[in-house]
Coordinates of C-alpha atoms and ligand atoms in Angstrom, one line a residue:
X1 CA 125.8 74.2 82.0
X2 CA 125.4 77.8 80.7
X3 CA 122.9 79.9 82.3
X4 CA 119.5 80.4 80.6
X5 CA 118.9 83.8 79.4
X6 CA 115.8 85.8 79.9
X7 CA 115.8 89.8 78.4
X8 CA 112.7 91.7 80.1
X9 CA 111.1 94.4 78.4
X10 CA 110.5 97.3 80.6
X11 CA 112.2 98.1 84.1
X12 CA 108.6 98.9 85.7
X13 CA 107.0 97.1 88.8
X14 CA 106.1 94.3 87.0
X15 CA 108.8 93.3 84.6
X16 CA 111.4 94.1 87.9
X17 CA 109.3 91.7 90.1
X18 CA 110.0 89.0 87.7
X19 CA 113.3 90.0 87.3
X20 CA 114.9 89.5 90.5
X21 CA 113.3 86.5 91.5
X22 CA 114.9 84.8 87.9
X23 CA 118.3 86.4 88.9
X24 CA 117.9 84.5 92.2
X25 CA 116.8 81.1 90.5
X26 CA 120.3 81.3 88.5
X27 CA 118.7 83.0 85.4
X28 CA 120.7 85.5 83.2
X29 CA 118.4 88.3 83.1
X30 CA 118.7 91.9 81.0
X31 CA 116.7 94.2 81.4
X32 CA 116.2 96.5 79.0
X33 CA 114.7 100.0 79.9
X34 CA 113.7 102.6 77.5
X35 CA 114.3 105.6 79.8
X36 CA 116.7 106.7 81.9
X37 CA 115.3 105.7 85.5
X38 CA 113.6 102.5 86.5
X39 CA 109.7 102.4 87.6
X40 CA 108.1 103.2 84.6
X41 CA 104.9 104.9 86.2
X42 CA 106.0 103.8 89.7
X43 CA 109.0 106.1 89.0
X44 CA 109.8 109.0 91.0
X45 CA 109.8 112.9 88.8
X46 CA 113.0 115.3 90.1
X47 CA 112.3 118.8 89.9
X48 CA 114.9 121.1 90.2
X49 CA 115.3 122.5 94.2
X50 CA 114.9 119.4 95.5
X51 CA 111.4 118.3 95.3
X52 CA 110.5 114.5 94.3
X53 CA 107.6 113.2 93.4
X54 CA 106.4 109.8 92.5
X55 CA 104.9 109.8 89.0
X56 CA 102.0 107.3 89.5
X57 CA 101.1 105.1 92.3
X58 CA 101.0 106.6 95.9
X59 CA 98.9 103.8 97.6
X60 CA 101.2 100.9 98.7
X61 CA 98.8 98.3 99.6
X62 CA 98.3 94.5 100.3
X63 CA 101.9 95.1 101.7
X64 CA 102.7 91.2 102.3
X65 CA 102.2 90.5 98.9
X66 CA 105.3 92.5 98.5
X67 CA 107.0 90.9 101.5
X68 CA 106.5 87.8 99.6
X69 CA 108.3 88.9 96.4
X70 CA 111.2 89.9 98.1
X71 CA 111.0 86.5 99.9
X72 CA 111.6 84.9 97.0
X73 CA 114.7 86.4 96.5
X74 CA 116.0 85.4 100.0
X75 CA 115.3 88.8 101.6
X76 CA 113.6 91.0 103.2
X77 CA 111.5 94.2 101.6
X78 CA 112.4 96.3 105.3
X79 CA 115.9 95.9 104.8
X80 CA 115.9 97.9 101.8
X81 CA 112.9 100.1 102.4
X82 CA 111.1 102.0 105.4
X83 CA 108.0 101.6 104.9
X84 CA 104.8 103.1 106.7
X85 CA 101.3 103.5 107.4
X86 CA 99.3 106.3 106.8
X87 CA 96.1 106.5 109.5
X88 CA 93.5 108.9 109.0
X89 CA 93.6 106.5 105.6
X90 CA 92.6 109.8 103.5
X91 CA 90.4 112.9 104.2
X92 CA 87.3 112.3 101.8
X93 CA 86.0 116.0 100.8
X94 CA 82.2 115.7 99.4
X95 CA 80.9 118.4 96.9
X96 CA 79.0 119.9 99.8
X97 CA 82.0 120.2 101.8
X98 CA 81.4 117.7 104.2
X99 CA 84.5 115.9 105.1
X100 CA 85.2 112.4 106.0
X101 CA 88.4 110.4 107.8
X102 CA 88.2 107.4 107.4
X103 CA 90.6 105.5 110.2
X104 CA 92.1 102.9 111.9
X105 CA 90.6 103.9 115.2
X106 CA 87.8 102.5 116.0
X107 CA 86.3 104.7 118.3
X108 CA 87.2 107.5 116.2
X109 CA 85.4 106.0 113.0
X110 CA 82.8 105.1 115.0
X111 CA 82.2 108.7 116.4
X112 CA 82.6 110.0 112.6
X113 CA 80.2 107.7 111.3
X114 CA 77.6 108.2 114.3
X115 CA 77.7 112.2 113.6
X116 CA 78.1 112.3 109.4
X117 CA 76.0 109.2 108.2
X118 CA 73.9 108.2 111.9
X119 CA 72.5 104.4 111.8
X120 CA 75.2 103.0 109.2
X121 CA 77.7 101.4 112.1
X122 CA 76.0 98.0 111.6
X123 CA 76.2 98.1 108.1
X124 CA 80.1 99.2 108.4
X125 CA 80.3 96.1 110.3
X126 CA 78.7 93.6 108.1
X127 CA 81.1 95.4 105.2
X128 CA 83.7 94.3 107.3
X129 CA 82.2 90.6 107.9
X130 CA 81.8 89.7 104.3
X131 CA 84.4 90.9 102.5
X132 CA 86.6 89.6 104.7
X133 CA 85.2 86.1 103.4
X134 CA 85.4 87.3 100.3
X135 CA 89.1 88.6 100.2
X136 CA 90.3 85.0 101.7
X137 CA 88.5 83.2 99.4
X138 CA 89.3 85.3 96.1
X139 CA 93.1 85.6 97.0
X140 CA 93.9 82.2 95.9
X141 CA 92.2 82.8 92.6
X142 CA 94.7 86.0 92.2
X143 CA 97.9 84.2 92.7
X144 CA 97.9 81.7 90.3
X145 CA 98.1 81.6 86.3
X146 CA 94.6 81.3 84.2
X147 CA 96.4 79.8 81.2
X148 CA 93.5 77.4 80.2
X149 CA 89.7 77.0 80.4
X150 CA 90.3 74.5 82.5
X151 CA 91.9 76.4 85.4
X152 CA 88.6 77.4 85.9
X153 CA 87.6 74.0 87.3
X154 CA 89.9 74.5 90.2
X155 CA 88.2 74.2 93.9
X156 CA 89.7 77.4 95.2
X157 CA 87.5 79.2 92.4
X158 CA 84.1 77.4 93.1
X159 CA 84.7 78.4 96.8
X160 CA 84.8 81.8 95.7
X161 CA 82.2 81.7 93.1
X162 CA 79.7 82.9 96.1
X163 CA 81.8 85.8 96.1
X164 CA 82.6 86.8 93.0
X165 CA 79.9 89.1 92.9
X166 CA 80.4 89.6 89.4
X167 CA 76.5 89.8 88.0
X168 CA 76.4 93.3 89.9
X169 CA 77.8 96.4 89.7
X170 CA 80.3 97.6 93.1
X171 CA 78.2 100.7 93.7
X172 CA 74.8 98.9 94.1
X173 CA 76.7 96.1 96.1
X174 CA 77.7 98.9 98.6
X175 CA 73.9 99.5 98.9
X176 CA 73.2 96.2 100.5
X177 CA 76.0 97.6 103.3
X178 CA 74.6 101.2 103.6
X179 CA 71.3 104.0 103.0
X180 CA 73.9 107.2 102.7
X181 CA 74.8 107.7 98.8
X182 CA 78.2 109.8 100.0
X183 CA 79.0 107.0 102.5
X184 CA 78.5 104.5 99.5
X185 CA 81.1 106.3 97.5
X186 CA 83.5 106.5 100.4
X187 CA 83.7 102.8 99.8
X188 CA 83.4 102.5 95.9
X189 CA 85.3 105.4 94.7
X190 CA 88.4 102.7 94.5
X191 CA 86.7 101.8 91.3
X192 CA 89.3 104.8 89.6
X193 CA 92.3 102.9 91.2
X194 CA 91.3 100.4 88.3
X195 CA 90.4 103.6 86.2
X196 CA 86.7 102.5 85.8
X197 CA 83.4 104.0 87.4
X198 CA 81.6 102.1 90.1
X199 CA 78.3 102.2 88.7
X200 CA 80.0 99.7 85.7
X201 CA 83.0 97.5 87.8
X202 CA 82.5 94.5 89.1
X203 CA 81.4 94.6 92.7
X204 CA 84.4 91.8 93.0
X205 CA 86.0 94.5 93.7
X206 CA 84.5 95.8 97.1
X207 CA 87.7 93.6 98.0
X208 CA 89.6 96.8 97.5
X209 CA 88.1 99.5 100.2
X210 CA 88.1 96.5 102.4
X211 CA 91.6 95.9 101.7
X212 CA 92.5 99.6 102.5
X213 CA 89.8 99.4 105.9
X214 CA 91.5 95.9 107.5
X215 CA 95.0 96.2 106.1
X216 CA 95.9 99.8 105.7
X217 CA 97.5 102.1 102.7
X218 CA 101.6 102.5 103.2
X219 CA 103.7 105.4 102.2
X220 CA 107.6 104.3 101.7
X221 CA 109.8 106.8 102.8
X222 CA 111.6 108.5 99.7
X223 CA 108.1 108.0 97.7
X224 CA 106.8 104.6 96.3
X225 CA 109.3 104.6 93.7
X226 CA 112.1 103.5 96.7
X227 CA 110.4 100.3 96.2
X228 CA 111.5 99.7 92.5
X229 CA 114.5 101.1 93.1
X230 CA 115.2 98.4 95.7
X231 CA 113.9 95.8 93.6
X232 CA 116.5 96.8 90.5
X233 CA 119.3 96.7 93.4
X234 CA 118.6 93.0 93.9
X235 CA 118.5 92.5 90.0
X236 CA 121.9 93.4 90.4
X237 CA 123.1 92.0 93.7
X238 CA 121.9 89.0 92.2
X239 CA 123.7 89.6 88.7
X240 CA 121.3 90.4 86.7
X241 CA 121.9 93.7 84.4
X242 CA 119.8 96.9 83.8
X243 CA 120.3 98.4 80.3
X244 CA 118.6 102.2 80.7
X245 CA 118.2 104.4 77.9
X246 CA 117.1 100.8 75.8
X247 CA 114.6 100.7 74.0
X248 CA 113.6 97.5 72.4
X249 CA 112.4 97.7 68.7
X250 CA 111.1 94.4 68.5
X251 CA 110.3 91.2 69.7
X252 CA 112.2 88.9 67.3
X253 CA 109.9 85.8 66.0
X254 CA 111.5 83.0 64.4
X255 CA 109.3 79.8 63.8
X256 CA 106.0 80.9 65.7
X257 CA 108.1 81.7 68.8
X258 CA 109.9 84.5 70.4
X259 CA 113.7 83.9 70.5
X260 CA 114.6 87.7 71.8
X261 CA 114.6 91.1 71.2
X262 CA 116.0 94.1 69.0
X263 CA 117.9 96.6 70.3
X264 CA 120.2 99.4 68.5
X265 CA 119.3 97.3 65.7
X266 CA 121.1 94.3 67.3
X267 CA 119.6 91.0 68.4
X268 CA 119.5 90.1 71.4
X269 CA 118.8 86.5 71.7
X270 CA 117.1 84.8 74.8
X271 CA 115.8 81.8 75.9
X272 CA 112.4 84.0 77.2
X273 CA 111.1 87.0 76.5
X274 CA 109.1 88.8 79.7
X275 CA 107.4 91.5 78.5
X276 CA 106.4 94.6 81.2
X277 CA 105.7 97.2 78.7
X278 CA 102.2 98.1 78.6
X279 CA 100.3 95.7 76.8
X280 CA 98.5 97.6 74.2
X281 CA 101.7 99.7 73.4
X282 CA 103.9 96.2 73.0
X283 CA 101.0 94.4 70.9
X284 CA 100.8 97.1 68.4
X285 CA 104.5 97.8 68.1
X286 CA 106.6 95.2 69.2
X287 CA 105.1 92.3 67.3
X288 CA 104.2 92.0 63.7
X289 CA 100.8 91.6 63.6
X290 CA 100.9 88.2 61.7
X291 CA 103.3 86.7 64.8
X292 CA 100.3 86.9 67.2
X293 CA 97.9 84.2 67.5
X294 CA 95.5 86.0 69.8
X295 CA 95.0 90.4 71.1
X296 CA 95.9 91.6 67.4
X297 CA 95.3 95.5 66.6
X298 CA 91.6 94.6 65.7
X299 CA 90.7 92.9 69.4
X300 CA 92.7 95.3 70.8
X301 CA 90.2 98.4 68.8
X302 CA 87.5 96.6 70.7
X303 CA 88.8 96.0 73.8
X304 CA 87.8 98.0 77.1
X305 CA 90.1 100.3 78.5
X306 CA 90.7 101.6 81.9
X307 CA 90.8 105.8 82.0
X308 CA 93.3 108.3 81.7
X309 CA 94.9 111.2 84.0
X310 CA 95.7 114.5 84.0
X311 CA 99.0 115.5 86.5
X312 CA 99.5 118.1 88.1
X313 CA 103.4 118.3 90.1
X314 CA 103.8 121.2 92.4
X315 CA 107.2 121.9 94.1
X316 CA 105.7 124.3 96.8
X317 CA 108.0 126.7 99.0
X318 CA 105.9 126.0 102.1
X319 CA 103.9 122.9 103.9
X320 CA 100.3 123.0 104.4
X321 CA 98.7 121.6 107.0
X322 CA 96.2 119.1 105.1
X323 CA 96.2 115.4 105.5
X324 CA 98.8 112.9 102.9
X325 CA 96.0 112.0 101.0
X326 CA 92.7 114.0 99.9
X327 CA 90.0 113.3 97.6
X328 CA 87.8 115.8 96.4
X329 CA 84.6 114.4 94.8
X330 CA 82.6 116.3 91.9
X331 CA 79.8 118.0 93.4
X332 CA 77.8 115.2 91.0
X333 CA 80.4 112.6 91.0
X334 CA 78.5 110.0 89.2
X335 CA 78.2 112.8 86.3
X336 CA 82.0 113.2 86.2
X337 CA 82.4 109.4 86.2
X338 CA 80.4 109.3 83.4
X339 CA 81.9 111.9 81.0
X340 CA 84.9 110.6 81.8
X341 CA 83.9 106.5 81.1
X342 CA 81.2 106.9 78.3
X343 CA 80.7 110.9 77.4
X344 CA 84.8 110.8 76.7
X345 CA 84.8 114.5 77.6
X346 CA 86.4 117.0 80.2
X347 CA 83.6 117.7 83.2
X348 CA 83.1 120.8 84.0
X349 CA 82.6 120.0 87.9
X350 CA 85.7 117.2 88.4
X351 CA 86.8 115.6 91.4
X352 CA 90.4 115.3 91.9
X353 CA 92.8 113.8 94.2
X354 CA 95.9 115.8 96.5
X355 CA 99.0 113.7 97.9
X356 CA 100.6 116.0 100.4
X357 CA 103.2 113.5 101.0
X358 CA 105.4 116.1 102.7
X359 CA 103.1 115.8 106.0
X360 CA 104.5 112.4 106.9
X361 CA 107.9 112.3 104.6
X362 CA 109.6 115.4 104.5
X363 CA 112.7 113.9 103.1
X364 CA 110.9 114.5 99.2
X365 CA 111.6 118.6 99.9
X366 CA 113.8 120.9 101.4
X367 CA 112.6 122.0 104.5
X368 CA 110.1 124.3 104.6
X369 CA 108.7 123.8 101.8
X370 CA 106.7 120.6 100.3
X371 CA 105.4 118.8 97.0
X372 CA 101.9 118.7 96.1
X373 CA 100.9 116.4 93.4
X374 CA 97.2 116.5 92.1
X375 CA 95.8 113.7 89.9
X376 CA 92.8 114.5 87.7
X377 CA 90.7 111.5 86.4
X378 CA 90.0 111.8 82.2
X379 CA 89.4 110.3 79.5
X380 CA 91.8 108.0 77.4
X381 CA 92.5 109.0 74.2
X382 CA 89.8 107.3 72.8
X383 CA 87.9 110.7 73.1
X384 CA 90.1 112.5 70.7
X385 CA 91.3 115.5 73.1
X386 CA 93.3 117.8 71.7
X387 CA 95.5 118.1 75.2
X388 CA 98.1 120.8 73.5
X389 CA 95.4 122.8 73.7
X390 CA 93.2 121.7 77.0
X391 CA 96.4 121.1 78.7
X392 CA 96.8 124.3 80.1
X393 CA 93.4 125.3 80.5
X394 CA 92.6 122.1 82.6
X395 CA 96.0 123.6 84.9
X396 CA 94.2 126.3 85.3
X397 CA 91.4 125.1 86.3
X398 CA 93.1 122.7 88.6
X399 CA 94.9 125.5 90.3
X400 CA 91.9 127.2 90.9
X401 CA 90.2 124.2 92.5
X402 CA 93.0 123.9 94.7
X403 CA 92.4 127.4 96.2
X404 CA 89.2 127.1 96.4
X405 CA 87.6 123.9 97.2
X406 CA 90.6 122.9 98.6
X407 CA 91.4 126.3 100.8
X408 CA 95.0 126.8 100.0
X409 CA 94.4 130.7 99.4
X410 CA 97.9 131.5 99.1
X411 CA 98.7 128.8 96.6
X412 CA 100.0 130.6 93.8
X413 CA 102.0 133.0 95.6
X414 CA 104.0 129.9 96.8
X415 CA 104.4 127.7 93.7
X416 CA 108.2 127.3 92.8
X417 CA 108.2 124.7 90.2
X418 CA 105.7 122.3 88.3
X419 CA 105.2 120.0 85.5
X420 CA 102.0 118.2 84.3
X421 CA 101.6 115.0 82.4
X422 CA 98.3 114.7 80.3
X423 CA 97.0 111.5 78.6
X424 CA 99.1 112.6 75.5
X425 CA 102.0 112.7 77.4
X426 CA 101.5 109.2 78.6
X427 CA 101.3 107.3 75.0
X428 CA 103.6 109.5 73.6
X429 CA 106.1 109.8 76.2
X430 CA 105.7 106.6 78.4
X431 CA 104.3 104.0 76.0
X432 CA 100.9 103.5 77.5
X433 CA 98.4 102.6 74.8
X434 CA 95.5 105.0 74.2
X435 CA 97.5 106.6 77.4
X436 CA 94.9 104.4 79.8
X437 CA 97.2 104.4 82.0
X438 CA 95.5 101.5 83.8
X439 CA 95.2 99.5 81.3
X440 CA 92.5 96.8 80.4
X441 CA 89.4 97.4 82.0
X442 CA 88.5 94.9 85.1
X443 CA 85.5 94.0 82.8
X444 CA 84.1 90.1 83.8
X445 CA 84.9 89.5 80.0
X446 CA 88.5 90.8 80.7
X447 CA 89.7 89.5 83.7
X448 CA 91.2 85.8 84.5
X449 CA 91.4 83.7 81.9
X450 CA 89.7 86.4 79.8
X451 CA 92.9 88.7 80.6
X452 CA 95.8 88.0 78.7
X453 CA 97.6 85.3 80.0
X454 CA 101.0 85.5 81.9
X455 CA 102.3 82.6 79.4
X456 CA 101.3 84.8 76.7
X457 CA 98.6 82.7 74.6
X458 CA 99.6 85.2 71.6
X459 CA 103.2 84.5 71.3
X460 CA 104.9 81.3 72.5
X461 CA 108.2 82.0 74.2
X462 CA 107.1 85.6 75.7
X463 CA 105.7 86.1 79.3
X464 CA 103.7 88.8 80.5
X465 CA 104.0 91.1 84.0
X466 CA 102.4 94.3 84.9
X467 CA 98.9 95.8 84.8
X468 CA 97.9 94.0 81.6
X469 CA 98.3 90.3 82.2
X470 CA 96.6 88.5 85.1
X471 CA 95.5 89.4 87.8
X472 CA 95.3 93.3 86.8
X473 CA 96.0 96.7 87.6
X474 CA 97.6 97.8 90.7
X475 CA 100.8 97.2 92.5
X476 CA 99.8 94.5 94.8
X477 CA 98.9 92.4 91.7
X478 CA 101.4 93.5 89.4
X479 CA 104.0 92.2 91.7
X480 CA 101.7 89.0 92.1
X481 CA 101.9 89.1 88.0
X482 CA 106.0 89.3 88.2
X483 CA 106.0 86.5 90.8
X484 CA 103.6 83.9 88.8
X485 CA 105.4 85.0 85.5
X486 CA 108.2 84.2 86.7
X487 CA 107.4 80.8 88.4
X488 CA 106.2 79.6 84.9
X489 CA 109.3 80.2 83.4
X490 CA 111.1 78.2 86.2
X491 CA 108.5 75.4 85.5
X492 CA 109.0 75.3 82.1
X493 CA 112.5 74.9 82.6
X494 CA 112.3 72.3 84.9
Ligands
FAD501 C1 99.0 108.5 88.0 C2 98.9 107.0 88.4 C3 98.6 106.7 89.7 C4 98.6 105.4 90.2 N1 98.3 105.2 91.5 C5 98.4 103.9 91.9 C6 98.3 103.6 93.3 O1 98.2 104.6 94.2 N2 98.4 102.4 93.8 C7 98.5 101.3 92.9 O2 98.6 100.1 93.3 N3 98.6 101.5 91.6 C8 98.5 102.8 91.1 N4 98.7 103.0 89.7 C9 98.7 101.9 88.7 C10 99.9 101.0 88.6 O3 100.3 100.5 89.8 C11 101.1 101.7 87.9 O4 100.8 102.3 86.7 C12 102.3 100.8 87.7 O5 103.5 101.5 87.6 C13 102.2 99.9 86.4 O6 103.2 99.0 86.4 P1 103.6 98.1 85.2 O7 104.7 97.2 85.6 O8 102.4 97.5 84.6 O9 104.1 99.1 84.0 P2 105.0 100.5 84.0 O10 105.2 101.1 85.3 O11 104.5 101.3 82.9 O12 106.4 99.9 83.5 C14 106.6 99.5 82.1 C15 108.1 99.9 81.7 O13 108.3 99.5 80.4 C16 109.1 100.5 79.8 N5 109.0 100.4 78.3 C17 108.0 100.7 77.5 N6 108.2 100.5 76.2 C18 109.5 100.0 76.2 C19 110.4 99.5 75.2 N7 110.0 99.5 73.9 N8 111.6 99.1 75.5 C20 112.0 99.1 76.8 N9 111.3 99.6 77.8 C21 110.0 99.9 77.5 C22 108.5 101.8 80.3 O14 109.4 102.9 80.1 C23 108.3 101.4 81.8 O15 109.4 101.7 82.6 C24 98.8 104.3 89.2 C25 99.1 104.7 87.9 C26 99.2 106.0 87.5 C27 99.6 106.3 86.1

């Protein structure tokens, strides 16, 4: 009997997730990349002297759910990548200056906490207590498909129903924990890793600080992008084939279902079509409107989207001596958080993020020297920026906040070669609708069965993986979206 074909769309974490596992359960599977590398956001940037960057995520976390999507391929996510963690988790830099390293050690954390925020350790531990509960019990609910009403019913939800926490918002939540406002946000400010503020996401996910607090953040030698790299080997080891420099035109529709894809004007037929571009993007130009049964261009208008970013990539000819990761917080943060979710405007006082990646991994530069890369939360494109022209102003400015606030004096004296990538740049460039480059908002109306579904309700015959399907945006559950894509396909096979 032939093999059944599947083409995926998109060579990013999601779409290669998928991938390999169908390659492993005897499928033919194409991928078809648009660019030239594989990773899509998770990709790593090569600037010229030897400095590499990864363009998006730098927080590996939830490792094991990794683990388990290279389990399903019959090996073993160590063999192809070294992979580490990073303790103090990140310095934390308020707007006052006050600094904050949150770690591992217990006596350390506790001797932090006792001197910067005295009285909260019992709080910290009742954090700890609860959302412990709350991540066993809500896991379940993130590893399977929502694809009807009645996956609601199940028991694993109703058991975390008490948790679900949904009718508030994360940053009061963090108030039942602790008094301090800063020592609030250095357990909210994960909110932006789902691009939304705290003081409007569900405080479902409170899950997330805990996750970083019990189970630690991971730096892959070589840069997070190693890990898709690895992933597209086993595609091939496996026989699967990865078409870069593809771009697919459209998803081809005959009789209410999708039967393939359009490339260099040819069809490519398939027996699935698994979708990993970003949603948005693929809904408004990969489908005719009057093929989709559900998220047209009008829902999609009205939908709630995550933010944007500004990047900054710095190939620097020396290595400072800060931590891997540093977040800077607006001197008003909930301000900032606000222009940037509901003013749709450029703060004047902005908190920003440094990876200094070369502390624990020097193999991204020569030696000697290091890459810095600075991520600035904005607005989508919803606010209309003109970012031709803030572009460079907003480097500017981020330069100077990275002498100043974050004391490295002798900054531009040192600075061999950069790029930037504004929210622009990410539509245009990379596809990403409204270039939120998180995607959907985590909204309660937007998330399980309320997310588009993996076996997408708006076109038969195509499945979804990445940050826009269930369960949402981030790598641990866009590689949980690959795996339960994927497992539907085999079911509806079977
Ligand atoms: C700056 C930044 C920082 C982030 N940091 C973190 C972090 O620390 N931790 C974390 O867990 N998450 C993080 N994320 C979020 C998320 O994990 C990444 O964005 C992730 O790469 C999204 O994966 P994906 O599979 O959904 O889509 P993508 O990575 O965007 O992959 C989609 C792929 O589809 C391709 N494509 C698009 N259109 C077509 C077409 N027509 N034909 C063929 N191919 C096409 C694209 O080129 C791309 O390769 C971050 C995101 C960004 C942008």
């Amino acid at each position: 009997m032939s093999k059944k074909r599947v083409v995926v769309i998109g060579a990013g974490p999601g779409g290669l997730t998928a991938a390999m596992i169908l390659a492993h359960r005897g499928y033919q599977v194409d991928v078809y990349e648009k660019r030239d590398e594989v990773g899509g956001r998770n990709g790593a940037l090569v600037l010229d002297g030897g400095f590499t960057f990864d363009i998006g995520p730098t927080f590996l976390m939830m490792l094991w759910i990794l683990e388990e999507a290279f389990e399903k391929t019959g090996r073993k996510v160590s063999d192809y990548v070294d992979i580490r963690q990073v303790d103090p988790l990140y310095r934390l830099i308020y707007g006052d200056g006050k600094e904050f390293l949150p770690t591992h050690d217990e006596a350390a954390m506790k001797a932090q906490m006792d001197e910067l925020f005295p009285g909260e350790w019992e709080g910290y531990q009742r954090f700890l207590a609860y959302e412990k509960t709350k991540l066993e019990r809500m896991v379940p609910c993130l590893q399977v498909p929502y694809g009807s009403i009645f996956d609601y019913a199940r028991w694993r939800l109703f058991k975390a129903l008490p948790y679900l926490d949904a009718h508030k918002d994360l940053y009061s939540h963090l108030g039942s924990y602790f008094g301090s406002d800063p020592l609030k946000l250095a357990f909210t400010f994960q909110a932006k890793y789902l691009g939304m503020s705290p003081w409007d996401c569900p405080a479902t996910f409170s899950m997330i600080s805990y996750i970083e607090h019990a189970g630690g953040i991971h730096h892959p030698i070589g840069g997070l992008n190693r890990v898709c790299h690895a992933m597209a080997k086993v595609v091939e080891e496996e026989g699967g084939t990865i078409h870069l420099g593809k771009a697919v035109e459209e998803i081809v529709v005959e009789q209410g279902r999708a039967r393939g894809v359009r490339v260099d004007g040819q069809v490519e037929r398939a027996d699935h079509v698994l979708c990993n571009a970003d949603f948005g993007y693929a809904m408004n130009e990969l489908v005719a409107p009057e093929h989709l049964r559900a998220w047209g261009p009008a829902k999609l208008d009205k939908a709630g989207l995550s933010c944007s970013i500004y990047m900054l990539y710095l190939g620097v000819g020396k290595v400072y001596d800060i931590p891997h990761h540093n977040i800077f917080f607006a001197q008003d943060y909930q301000a900032n958080v606000h222009d940037i979710a509901h003013g749709l405007k450029l703060s004047d006082d902005f908190s920003f993020y440094v990876q200094n990646a070369c502390k624990t991994d020097p193999t991204l530069a020569p030696e000697g020297k290091s890459t810095l890369y600075i991520l600035v939360p904005v607005p989508n494109n919803r606010s209309g920026i003109d970012w031709a022209e803030q572009g460079p102003a907003l480097r500017d400015r981020v330069v100077d906040a990275l002498v100043q606030r974050a004391g490295l004096s002798d900054l531009r004296e040192h600075i061999e070669i950069e790029a930037a990538t504004t929210p622009g740049d990410w539509e245009q460039d990379r596809n990403v609708y409204q270039g939120a480059v998180f995607n959907l908002a985590h909204t309660i109306d937007q998330m399980l069965w309320m997310r588009p579904h993996n076996a997408f309700e708006g076109l038969p015959g195509t499945y979804l993986a990445g940050g826009g399907t269930h369960p949402g945006s981030g790598l641990p559950t866009i590689y949980q979206s690959g795996m339960i894509s994927a497992e539907l396909i085999i079911k509806a096979d079977a």
